[in-house]
Amino acid sequence: MKKFRKVLDGLTTSPGTIGSPTCGSAASTPTAAPTPREIDVQEMLVSENFQICKTVRHGFPYQPTALAFDPVQKIVAIGTRTGGIRILGRPGVDCYCQHESGAAVLQLQFLINEGALVTACADDTLHLWNLRQRRPAVLHSLKFNRERITFCHLPFQSKWLYVGTERGNTHIVNIESFILSGYVIMWNKAIELATKTHPGPVVHLSDSPKDEGKLLIGFESGTVVQWDLRVKKADFRIYYDEAIHSVSWHHEGKQFMCSHSDGSLTMWNLRNTTKPFQITFPHGKVGKDGRKESCKPILKVEYKTSRNSSEPFIIFSGGLSYDKAGRRPTLTIMHGKAITVLEMDHPIVEFMVLCETPYNNEIQEPYAVVVLLEKDFIVVDLTQSNFPIFENPYPMDIHESPVTCTAYFADCPPDIIPILYSIGAKNKKTGYSQKEWPVSGGTWTLGSQTYPEIIITGHADGSIKFWDASAITLQMLYKLKTSKVFEKPKPSEGRAADLAEEDPFAVQMVSWCPHSRVFCVVGISAHVILYRFSKYDGNTQIVSLDLRLQGDGEDPVSPSETENNPCFSDPSCHSPQHPPASPGCGTPDGAKDSNQCLKVKSRPVRMPPGYQAELVVQLLWVDGEPPQQITSLDVNSAYGLLAFGNCNGLAVVDYIQKSILLCMSTLDLYGAADPYQRLTRSPRKNRQSTSGLTELTDNQVSMDMERSKSPTSVPYPTSIHNDPRILPEPVASLRASHYSPVFYLLDNVKGPGRKLSLPTDLKTDLDHVNGHCTSPTSQPCSAGKPRLPVGPEGPRLTRRGPGRPPFRKAQSAACMEISLPVSHTEGYASRRAMLQQLHGVSMYSHDEHHTTSYCWTERESRENSFSRSRSSSVSSIDRDTKEAVTTLQFGESYGRKNDALPSPCLWVGTSLGVALLIPISIPTDHEERLEEALTVGPSGGVLMLKGSILRFASLDCGGSLIQSPYEVWRDPNAPEDPDRPRRRKLVNFSPSSSQEACGDGHLAVVCSEKQAKVFLMPSQTCLFVHNITESSFVLRADVVSVCNSICLACFCANGHVMTLSLPSLRPLMDVNYLPLTDMRIARTFCFTNGGQALYLSSPTEVQRITYSQEMCDNLQEMLGELFTPIETPEAQNRGFLKGFFGGNAQNVDREELFGEAAAGKASRSLAQHIPGPAGMEGMKAAAGGVVGDLARARIALDERGQRLGELEERTALMMTSAETFSKHAHELMLKCKDKKWYQL
């Protein structure tokens, strides 16, 4: 606990306080004359309250490669191409493991009912995982040095693992010691000596159901060998013309089936192995000429028998004919004469038939098929004739449409989850199997620390999903489709089709108030939709408002044409009395034929219960130019206001009166308080387009440009190849702004010039210089002189014509690894000059009130810290500057320094590091609020920081967070009671309500991508400042609650997760936790209360983490148990007659065959044994040190105590047995004592 004392009142500041060196250039406390009144804040959080770790991963395993199932434990394991393993059981039992090497998982083998798993990876290493702990760990590893692993087989209840290799050899590994046996089946001994060709890699290994001493080996070339392990020779060899993909035994062990590359299935009988006794082409048709059509390979076949039917189940994947292109992947189920073909939406990776018994020599009795697809996981019910699928309890459909944004809300109102679930349950799909989900292993109980949590995901198709994330689970609650607000786009031809966007409804960001249930969505087409929640269906007329939020920096198509009038110069644009526009989409006259806007439904729309659209606000095209993407959003139900901004300006909408209150450029928001001295634009300036489809020719002239510290304002990840001065693509692409999670692809590249499709006013990643990483968010500016040299042939950079689309396709946050394949073009002196030509802008960065000029030369500055410029015009900015609105927040505050009482305000943060405070006048009376116009006065305070503003928060003088006011939810469609008219009920958290001890005023926390500051309001005095990072920049920041207190949590581009105390901004945690490998993490990372966060770890998976020590300590009890003690089912007694006539399987002592005494030791150079770091659960303390020693000592004591307890029990049992024996002996002695010997 630490006390911080700061002066509240009477601080005198110089006229240049805002942005003065006192509060911006250093992290020290500003000096001031002391006064009697002081703040006394007791901070409860210390460094020991923080520890970061992963909690759980949700979604479909990305790029799956392997599948395994334990028929006794009833758990399934899925391996991936990146070395990950997902182990799934009953709902709540979901575990993620990762191989340190990151090598792809080739095959998985459960030690059935043993609580262990063997993985074979692409780096030719075998791993043994211990599943008897909540977080599995590797016990042993075996690295093959000279051979590549191709197939593995582990017989049931055996400790010897067969390993086939690419050379055709078969090795045997002891599972207990994880070392190789000296017993090896060499390929040249398995095949006949007369065979001159290599049989190929081993593709199948299995022991005979009839005799465990016989091993069936399948080679890729079509050779099948049954090897007698006892006598070390082949029983028979089969040579077939077609390559083999898989082999499956009949349970009696007298015949087996093979699948081949020509789409055929062959049946072989052990009595006659010279030729197959049956050859079938399940999907092959005979043509009129008598020839069979060619078929695709059958990749896997399963041959299973059933008690209820004499006909076996033959299940296989592939085998379709080549005659039809584009046919979907299929799974075929043959049962007698019935053939059922199940079409899949994605390619089949692997499938397994689930059977009642784990013994391969018994009737299998199949009941389900687990099918692993490239992007889905399904289970088919085999017990019903129509083969329905089971309803999947896991959230495997997060990526149903690519994820474009995420939001995380912890500690929600307790009633919100049940009501969302009840609404969403009405729209669930039907037709599923009525039986229980067959993967039901493991145990999971609800943890003690549970509270309502909701995750919201926005998608490229315009859909939004609400997920219940309570108790580290994830369950679908409700799905909302924003596209239903608009008319369906009509199919177009010619030019109209060329202009159409592929994902016009893609969700860019969301804003949600769980208390009032007001929900706001921003789409990629520069539209905002406001939803209200209702439990009743309704017939609603959607109101549509059209805005022109276009900057004055936009040029006409030709330089000779007259310039545009800025939208905010028209008083009607920001007048409070602005009339609502007609429903639908409005476009300027010059762009009406392009039809680029979305058309809102003009008729009343029947809306089901749930979220119902009430208002749509669209930004219009101006003179054929598309509107800029929306970069910030906030909605407040207590005020009834909605605010959003982009790189041109800010708009505030009254959604109660359906009117526009404010539509103004960022520049005009300053009024007389503009901290910059902006130069007027040169009238002769040849302003070029910064958007859309531009063409580059080969012979363009380079130019000098100012170097930016913070290079982008509107999202676009780019990476220029063949440039030695930039970092690798994943990090370099981080240059793009992190406001929008939606991406754009390269349109096309053709000819000597390159045609690119880019968003308007695009800024690219220009700040990776000499390995340094800087900020993604500062804005462009011109220096008041022509930027583009004009040669004798005129401007080299041609503007795209009117109506051309600014982008082709909205990409998801899941598809973040996108580069711009533009190499050096002849004639460019630097990469920066080429990008200058491409975008037609220069870059500007603001450090307090200094700017810095740089030249893009080989002698670039090697440091990324902000430095002062010696230029005499350091404070001059062209009026053409685009200053994006990066964050918005409504709340109660003091709009001006001389305000005595707090009032509704809007905090506005910009990309130049400026925080504006806009007071709003709102009537308090209910009737007046519905009728009287609101007034907005953009003349409040101005605060300044380094880098783009990311987050605002308000604290009272006791250091507690002041929540934004909200309206208590009331159903807009509920039947009205005439006796009780409905009125708005507001919950207001005014700063003055908790100021008994220290009087009026509150603390304002402002965080940018470089630093954080705490200001005292209303005096706007900087009390605390902390420079978060110099070499990187903050991507996400939020004020969150942890351990009944609050802190500022930050995620930086260099992968560091930091927490700072409030209000003193004292560093509490700084962990280099998450190496930033792609833009996906940066775009989807978000913090929430309770010390939790999440991000999209892959295009299909959501990773949740915690940075709270308390949650890390309780994580073990929250996770599910993978292994539960279950007795292994006994083998069936097949009867005397079957045993007499050889029906029972013959057992073999594998220890006698493969042990060191009989087989010797394997060559040390063949494989290397690597002990694993795993142990008991307490071995998570492998961190070492005193804590690790204590943990190991405690484990040893526990084990010793357990052994002593067992010994005590055995001793007591022996004593009881001895007493019983003595008693019986004594009784026998007494009985026989008096008898003669012949009487005994």
PDB file of N, CA and C in Angstrom, residues 700-704 723 725 824-834 856-858:
ATOM      1  N   GLN A 700       9.494   7.227 -62.557  1.00  0.00           N
ATOM      2  CA  GLN A 700       9.014   8.320 -61.730  1.00  0.00           C
ATOM      3  C   GLN A 700      10.166   8.893 -60.929  1.00  0.00           C
ATOM      4  N   VAL A 701      10.031  10.173 -60.611  1.00  0.00           N
ATOM      5  CA  VAL A 701      11.109  10.894 -59.958  1.00  0.00           C
ATOM      6  C   VAL A 701      10.949  10.780 -58.459  1.00  0.00           C
ATOM      7  N   SER A 702      12.025  10.567 -57.755  1.00  0.00           N
ATOM      8  CA  SER A 702      11.955  10.473 -56.303  1.00  0.00           C
ATOM      9  C   SER A 702      11.927  11.864 -55.696  1.00  0.00           C
ATOM     10  N   MET A 703      11.615  11.933 -54.410  1.00  0.00           N
ATOM     11  CA  MET A 703      11.539  13.219 -53.730  1.00  0.00           C
ATOM     12  C   MET A 703      11.852  13.039 -52.268  1.00  0.00           C
ATOM     13  N   ASP A 704      12.191  14.136 -51.627  1.00  0.00           N
ATOM     14  CA  ASP A 704      12.448  14.112 -50.186  1.00  0.00           C
ATOM     15  C   ASP A 704      11.131  14.149 -49.440  1.00  0.00           C
ATOM     16  N   ASP A 723      13.326  -5.091 -49.910  1.00  0.00           N
ATOM     17  CA  ASP A 723      13.855  -3.871 -49.310  1.00  0.00           C
ATOM     18  C   ASP A 723      14.614  -4.266 -48.054  1.00  0.00           C
ATOM     19  N   ARG A 725      15.787  -2.621 -45.719  1.00  0.00           N
ATOM     20  CA  ARG A 725      15.687  -1.747 -44.551  1.00  0.00           C
ATOM     21  C   ARG A 725      14.436  -1.997 -43.731  1.00  0.00           C
ATOM     22  N   HIS A 824      11.188  -3.086 -55.916  1.00  0.00           N
ATOM     23  CA  HIS A 824      11.726  -1.779 -56.297  1.00  0.00           C
ATOM     24  C   HIS A 824      11.426  -1.488 -57.753  1.00  0.00           C
ATOM     25  N   THR A 825      10.946  -0.306 -57.990  1.00  0.00           N
ATOM     26  CA  THR A 825      10.651   0.117 -59.354  1.00  0.00           C
ATOM     27  C   THR A 825      11.787   1.001 -59.843  1.00  0.00           C
ATOM     28  N   GLU A 826      12.170   0.766 -61.065  1.00  0.00           N
ATOM     29  CA  GLU A 826      13.299   1.521 -61.615  1.00  0.00           C
ATOM     30  C   GLU A 826      12.986   3.012 -61.594  1.00  0.00           C
ATOM     31  N   GLY A 827      13.927   3.798 -61.150  1.00  0.00           N
ATOM     32  CA  GLY A 827      13.743   5.230 -61.126  1.00  0.00           C
ATOM     33  C   GLY A 827      13.477   5.769 -59.742  1.00  0.00           C
ATOM     34  N   TYR A 828      13.237   4.899 -58.745  1.00  0.00           N
ATOM     35  CA  TYR A 828      12.999   5.373 -57.390  1.00  0.00           C
ATOM     36  C   TYR A 828      14.292   5.359 -56.612  1.00  0.00           C
ATOM     37  N   ALA A 829      14.587   6.446 -55.967  1.00  0.00           N
ATOM     38  CA  ALA A 829      15.791   6.510 -55.147  1.00  0.00           C
ATOM     39  C   ALA A 829      15.579   5.837 -53.808  1.00  0.00           C
ATOM     40  N   SER A 830      14.356   5.689 -53.368  1.00  0.00           N
ATOM     41  CA  SER A 830      14.101   5.073 -52.073  1.00  0.00           C
ATOM     42  C   SER A 830      12.719   4.477 -52.061  1.00  0.00           C
ATOM     43  N   ARG A 831      12.525   3.536 -51.126  1.00  0.00           N
ATOM     44  CA  ARG A 831      11.212   2.923 -50.929  1.00  0.00           C
ATOM     45  C   ARG A 831      10.205   3.976 -50.482  1.00  0.00           C
ATOM     46  N   ARG A 832      10.650   4.903 -49.674  1.00  0.00           N
ATOM     47  CA  ARG A 832       9.747   5.932 -49.160  1.00  0.00           C
ATOM     48  C   ARG A 832       9.242   6.820 -50.298  1.00  0.00           C
ATOM     49  N   ALA A 833      10.143   7.125 -51.259  1.00  0.00           N
ATOM     50  CA  ALA A 833       9.716   7.948 -52.385  1.00  0.00           C
ATOM     51  C   ALA A 833       8.662   7.232 -53.211  1.00  0.00           C
ATOM     52  N   MET A 834       8.833   5.930 -53.377  1.00  0.00           N
ATOM     53  CA  MET A 834       7.843   5.182 -54.139  1.00  0.00           C
ATOM     54  C   MET A 834       6.491   5.190 -53.440  1.00  0.00           C
ATOM     55  N   TRP A 856      14.896  10.284 -45.876  1.00  0.00           N
ATOM     56  CA  TRP A 856      14.944   8.824 -45.986  1.00  0.00           C
ATOM     57  C   TRP A 856      16.226   8.460 -46.728  1.00  0.00           C
ATOM     58  N   THR A 857      17.324   8.375 -46.018  1.00  0.00           N
ATOM     59  CA  THR A 857      18.610   8.052 -46.605  1.00  0.00           C
ATOM     60  C   THR A 857      19.181   6.869 -45.868  1.00  0.00           C
ATOM     61  N   GLU A 858      20.347   6.440 -46.297  1.00  0.00           N
ATOM     62  CA  GLU A 858      21.007   5.316 -45.639  1.00  0.00           C
ATOM     63  C   GLU A 858      21.461   5.678 -44.245  1.00  0.00           C
TER      64      GLU A 858
END
